[in-house]
C-alpha cells in the first residue's frame, strides 16, 4: 500500500520548520512520498498582504489532493498553525493518521512570537547555517507582524476548533514543555477534545515551540515513525510504494 505524508509548516514560517522530521522519515524509508508545500504569503520572504485564511485552506486542500492522487493513503503532519490546518483536512478528507506538532489551537500573541524567535536566535547550537539565517529572517518578520495576517491566523483557529470532537483519525500530539508560544496545556486540551479513540501524547521536557529542533527530537521522531506505520508493522510488512 502506497503511503504519502503531507507536512504543513506554521504561521510566518516555512518548510524548514518540519524538514528535520521529513528528512528522518525519508532516510528511514526512501520509498515514502513526502510533500512539503509552502503556504501562500510564506517562503524565503513573507508577503502576507492580502493573504487570508481561505488561501491557506485552499493551499492544503490542493496539496492533499495532489498527494492523494499518487498514493493509497495520506498521513498529515502539521506544525503550529499547520497543526490546525491538518485538523481542517481531517474534517474534510479521509486522512489516515494525524501528527500534531506544537499545534496552535489557542491564539498566538504576536509579541510572544517575536520573543520566541529572539530566544531561538540566542540558542542556536543545534542549527545549521541555513536554519540560523532563516531564524534571523523570522525574528525581523515577527517584529513587524502584519495585523491582518494575525487576524487570518485566528480565523483558521476559529473555523476548526469547534469541530474537534468530530475528528476520529488516530492522532499523535507532540508538545514542548518549554514552548513559549503554545502553552503545554494545549496538548492536554487537544487530547481531551478530539474525538479520536487512538490518541498519543509526547511531552518534550526541554522542547521549545520549534519542536523539530528539540534536543530529544531523535527519540520522538522514532515514535512518530512507529505511529505512522503502526498498521504496517502489525502486519509485518513495510509500506509498499511500487
Short mmCIF file of C-alpha atoms in Angstrom, two decimals:
data_model
loop_
_atom_site.label_atom_id
_atom_site.label_comp_id
_atom_site.label_asym_id
_atom_site.label_seq_id
_atom_site.Cartn_x
_atom_site.Cartn_y
_atom_site.Cartn_z
CA UNK A 1 0.00 0.00 0.00
CA UNK A 2 1.43 3.35 -1.06
CA UNK A 3 1.74 5.91 1.74
CA UNK A 4 2.18 9.66 1.36
CA UNK A 5 2.97 12.13 4.11
CA UNK A 6 1.87 15.76 3.88
CA UNK A 7 3.87 18.16 6.07
CA UNK A 8 2.41 21.60 6.84
CA UNK A 9 4.58 24.38 8.28
CA UNK A 10 3.47 27.14 10.64
CA UNK A 11 2.33 30.76 10.56
CA UNK A 12 5.06 33.13 9.24
CA UNK A 13 7.37 30.13 8.89
CA UNK A 14 8.40 27.88 6.04
CA UNK A 15 9.30 24.30 5.24
CA UNK A 16 12.46 24.42 7.39
CA UNK A 17 10.21 24.04 10.46
CA UNK A 18 9.27 20.47 9.56
CA UNK A 19 12.22 19.49 7.36
CA UNK A 20 14.15 17.60 10.10
CA UNK A 21 11.27 15.18 10.64
CA UNK A 22 10.65 14.81 6.91
CA UNK A 23 14.34 14.04 6.37
CA UNK A 24 14.33 11.49 9.19
CA UNK A 25 11.37 9.62 7.71
CA UNK A 26 12.77 9.78 4.18
CA UNK A 27 16.08 8.33 5.37
CA UNK A 28 14.27 5.50 7.13
CA UNK A 29 12.16 4.67 4.11
CA UNK A 30 13.19 6.12 0.77
CA UNK A 31 10.02 4.90 -0.94
CA UNK A 32 7.70 7.12 1.08
CA UNK A 33 6.31 10.09 -0.85
CA UNK A 34 6.63 13.29 1.19
CA UNK A 35 5.02 16.60 0.26
CA UNK A 36 6.02 19.87 1.96
CA UNK A 37 4.12 22.75 0.35
CA UNK A 38 4.75 26.42 1.11
CA UNK A 39 1.64 28.28 2.24
CA UNK A 40 0.52 31.44 0.44
CA UNK A 41 2.43 34.52 1.55
CA UNK A 42 5.22 32.44 3.08
CA UNK A 43 8.61 31.30 1.88
CA UNK A 44 12.02 32.95 1.71
CA UNK A 45 10.27 36.30 2.09
CA UNK A 46 6.95 36.90 3.80
CA UNK A 47 4.35 38.52 1.55
CA UNK A 48 1.23 38.28 3.69
CA UNK A 49 -0.53 41.42 2.46
CA UNK A 50 -3.93 40.37 1.13
CA UNK A 51 -3.49 36.73 2.21
CA UNK A 52 -6.47 35.30 4.09
CA UNK A 53 -7.36 32.07 5.86
CA UNK A 54 -9.16 30.89 2.74
CA UNK A 55 -5.88 30.91 0.84
CA UNK A 56 -4.26 28.60 3.39
CA UNK A 57 -7.26 26.26 3.40
CA UNK A 58 -7.04 26.12 -0.38
CA UNK A 59 -3.28 25.52 -0.27
CA UNK A 60 -3.52 22.47 1.98
CA UNK A 61 -6.54 21.06 0.15
CA UNK A 62 -4.72 21.30 -3.17
CA UNK A 63 -1.61 19.72 -1.66
CA UNK A 64 -3.68 16.92 -0.15
CA UNK A 65 -5.50 16.17 -3.41
CA UNK A 66 -2.27 16.15 -5.39
CA UNK A 67 -0.59 13.76 -2.97
CA UNK A 68 -3.70 11.57 -2.63
CA UNK A 69 -3.74 11.08 -6.41
CA UNK A 70 -0.34 9.39 -6.17
CA UNK A 71 -0.81 7.16 -3.12
CA UNK A 72 -3.33 4.91 -1.38
CA UNK A 73 -3.32 6.69 1.97
CA UNK A 74 -2.23 10.08 3.27
CA UNK A 75 -0.82 10.91 6.70
CA UNK A 76 -0.80 14.61 7.64
CA UNK A 77 1.84 16.18 9.88
CA UNK A 78 1.21 19.77 10.96
CA UNK A 79 3.37 22.20 12.94
CA UNK A 80 1.89 25.15 14.88
CA UNK A 81 -0.79 26.70 12.61
CA UNK A 82 -0.02 23.82 10.28
CA UNK A 83 -1.38 21.54 13.00
CA UNK A 84 -4.69 23.40 12.87
CA UNK A 85 -4.71 23.10 9.08
CA UNK A 86 -4.03 19.37 9.47
CA UNK A 87 -7.14 19.14 11.65
CA UNK A 88 -9.07 21.01 8.96
CA UNK A 89 -8.06 18.39 6.40
CA UNK A 90 -9.05 15.59 8.77
CA UNK A 91 -12.54 17.08 8.95
CA UNK A 92 -12.92 17.14 5.16
CA UNK A 93 -10.86 14.24 3.80
CA UNK A 94 -10.08 10.59 4.65
CA UNK A 95 -6.74 11.37 6.30
CA UNK A 96 -5.23 8.11 7.56
CA UNK A 97 -3.37 9.47 10.60
CA UNK A 98 -2.53 12.83 12.16
CA UNK A 99 0.65 14.08 13.80
CA UNK A 100 0.28 17.44 15.55
CA UNK A 101 3.47 19.31 16.48
CA UNK A 102 3.09 22.32 18.80
CA UNK A 103 -0.41 22.68 17.37
CA UNK A 104 -1.59 26.27 17.82
CA UNK A 105 -5.26 25.79 18.64
CA UNK A 106 -5.00 28.74 21.01
CA UNK A 107 -4.48 32.37 20.00
CA UNK A 108 -0.88 33.42 19.31
CA UNK A 109 0.26 36.76 20.71
CA UNK A 110 2.46 38.42 18.04
CA UNK A 111 4.69 39.90 20.76
CA UNK A 112 5.30 36.39 22.06
CA UNK A 113 6.12 35.22 18.54
CA UNK A 114 8.83 37.88 18.45
CA UNK A 115 10.21 36.74 21.81
CA UNK A 116 10.27 33.09 20.73
CA UNK A 117 12.24 33.97 17.59
CA UNK A 118 14.65 36.03 19.69
CA UNK A 119 15.07 33.15 22.14
CA UNK A 120 15.90 30.73 19.34
CA UNK A 121 18.49 33.11 17.94
CA UNK A 122 20.23 33.13 21.31
CA UNK A 123 20.38 29.32 21.47
CA UNK A 124 21.44 28.12 18.05
CA UNK A 125 23.90 25.31 18.75
CA UNK A 126 21.68 22.64 17.14
CA UNK A 127 21.00 24.62 13.97
CA UNK A 128 22.72 24.70 10.61
CA UNK A 129 23.86 27.94 8.98
CA UNK A 130 20.83 27.83 6.70
CA UNK A 131 18.48 27.38 9.65
CA UNK A 132 20.19 30.23 11.50
CA UNK A 133 19.66 32.56 8.54
CA UNK A 134 16.02 31.52 8.41
CA UNK A 135 15.55 32.23 12.14
CA UNK A 136 17.17 35.64 11.73
CA UNK A 137 14.65 36.33 8.99
CA UNK A 138 11.78 35.14 11.20
CA UNK A 139 13.00 37.38 14.01
CA UNK A 140 12.61 40.54 11.95
CA UNK A 141 9.37 39.42 10.33
CA UNK A 142 7.83 38.63 13.72
CA UNK A 143 8.94 42.03 14.97
CA UNK A 144 6.97 43.68 12.16
CA UNK A 145 3.93 41.41 12.09
CA UNK A 146 1.08 42.24 9.72
CA UNK A 147 -2.11 42.74 11.83
CA UNK A 148 -4.35 41.41 9.04
CA UNK A 149 -2.23 38.26 8.81
CA UNK A 150 -2.72 37.72 12.53
CA UNK A 151 -6.46 38.07 12.00
CA UNK A 152 -6.30 35.45 9.26
CA UNK A 153 -4.50 33.09 11.63
CA UNK A 154 -7.23 33.50 14.25
CA UNK A 155 -9.83 32.77 11.55
CA UNK A 156 -8.14 29.43 10.87
CA UNK A 157 -8.32 28.54 14.56
CA UNK A 158 -11.93 29.70 14.97
CA UNK A 159 -13.11 27.70 11.95
CA UNK A 160 -11.56 24.45 13.15
CA UNK A 161 -11.60 24.19 16.95
CA UNK A 162 -15.40 23.99 17.38
CA UNK A 163 -15.34 20.68 15.50
CA UNK A 164 -12.53 18.83 17.28
CA UNK A 165 -14.94 16.21 18.60
CA UNK A 166 -15.83 15.25 15.02
CA UNK A 167 -12.26 14.20 14.22
CA UNK A 168 -11.85 10.45 14.58
CA UNK A 169 -8.49 9.68 12.96
CA UNK A 170 -5.66 8.26 15.09
CA UNK A 171 -3.56 11.17 16.33
CA UNK A 172 -0.15 11.72 17.91
CA UNK A 173 0.38 15.03 19.74
CA UNK A 174 3.92 16.31 20.35
CA UNK A 175 4.41 19.32 22.60
CA UNK A 176 7.42 21.07 24.13
CA UNK A 177 7.14 21.80 27.83
CA UNK A 178 9.23 24.96 27.35
CA UNK A 179 7.11 26.24 24.47
CA UNK A 180 6.79 29.99 24.99
CA UNK A 181 4.18 30.37 22.26
CA UNK A 182 1.76 27.45 22.60
CA UNK A 183 1.20 26.51 26.27
CA UNK A 184 1.87 22.85 27.03
CA UNK A 185 -1.71 22.60 28.34
CA UNK A 186 -2.80 22.89 24.71
CA UNK A 187 -1.72 19.29 24.17
CA UNK A 188 -4.00 18.19 27.01
CA UNK A 189 -6.83 20.26 25.55
CA UNK A 190 -6.46 18.55 22.19
CA UNK A 191 -6.17 15.13 23.77
CA UNK A 192 -9.38 15.68 25.75
CA UNK A 193 -11.46 17.25 22.97
CA UNK A 194 -10.52 15.27 19.86
CA UNK A 195 -12.99 12.53 19.02
CA UNK A 196 -10.22 10.08 18.16
CA UNK A 197 -10.13 6.83 20.12
CA UNK A 198 -6.45 6.23 19.35
CA UNK A 199 -4.51 9.15 20.84
CA UNK A 200 -0.89 9.53 21.95
CA UNK A 201 0.79 12.45 23.74
CA UNK A 202 4.51 13.12 23.90
CA UNK A 203 5.93 15.95 26.00
CA UNK A 204 9.48 17.09 25.24
CA UNK A 205 10.92 18.22 28.58
CA UNK A 206 13.30 20.78 27.09
CA UNK A 207 11.42 21.34 23.84
CA UNK A 208 10.51 24.86 22.73
CA UNK A 209 7.99 25.89 20.08
CA UNK A 210 10.11 24.79 17.12
CA UNK A 211 9.88 21.23 18.36
CA UNK A 212 11.65 19.63 15.39
CA UNK A 213 14.88 21.15 16.73
CA UNK A 214 14.49 19.88 20.31
CA UNK A 215 17.41 18.02 21.87
CA UNK A 216 15.31 14.86 22.17
CA UNK A 217 13.97 15.02 18.62
CA UNK A 218 15.53 11.73 17.53
CA UNK A 219 13.66 9.93 20.31
CA UNK A 220 10.24 11.23 19.38
CA UNK A 221 11.00 11.11 15.65
CA UNK A 222 11.26 7.35 16.16
CA UNK A 223 7.92 7.32 17.95
CA UNK A 224 6.28 9.34 15.18
CA UNK A 225 7.65 6.92 12.59
CA UNK A 226 6.31 3.94 14.53
CA UNK A 227 2.94 5.66 14.94
CA UNK A 228 2.62 6.47 11.24
CA UNK A 229 3.42 2.92 10.17
CA UNK A 230 1.79 1.11 13.08
CA UNK A 231 -0.63 -0.92 10.97
CA UNK A 232 2.10 -1.97 8.58
CA UNK A 233 4.24 -3.19 11.47
CA UNK A 234 1.34 -5.16 12.88
CA UNK A 235 1.03 -6.86 9.50
CA UNK A 236 4.82 -7.40 9.40
CA UNK A 237 5.15 -5.53 6.11
CA UNK A 238 6.75 -2.21 5.27
CA UNK A 239 4.92 0.42 3.20
CA UNK A 240 4.95 -0.59 -0.45
CA UNK A 241 5.35 2.31 -2.86
CA UNK A 242 5.97 0.32 -6.02
#
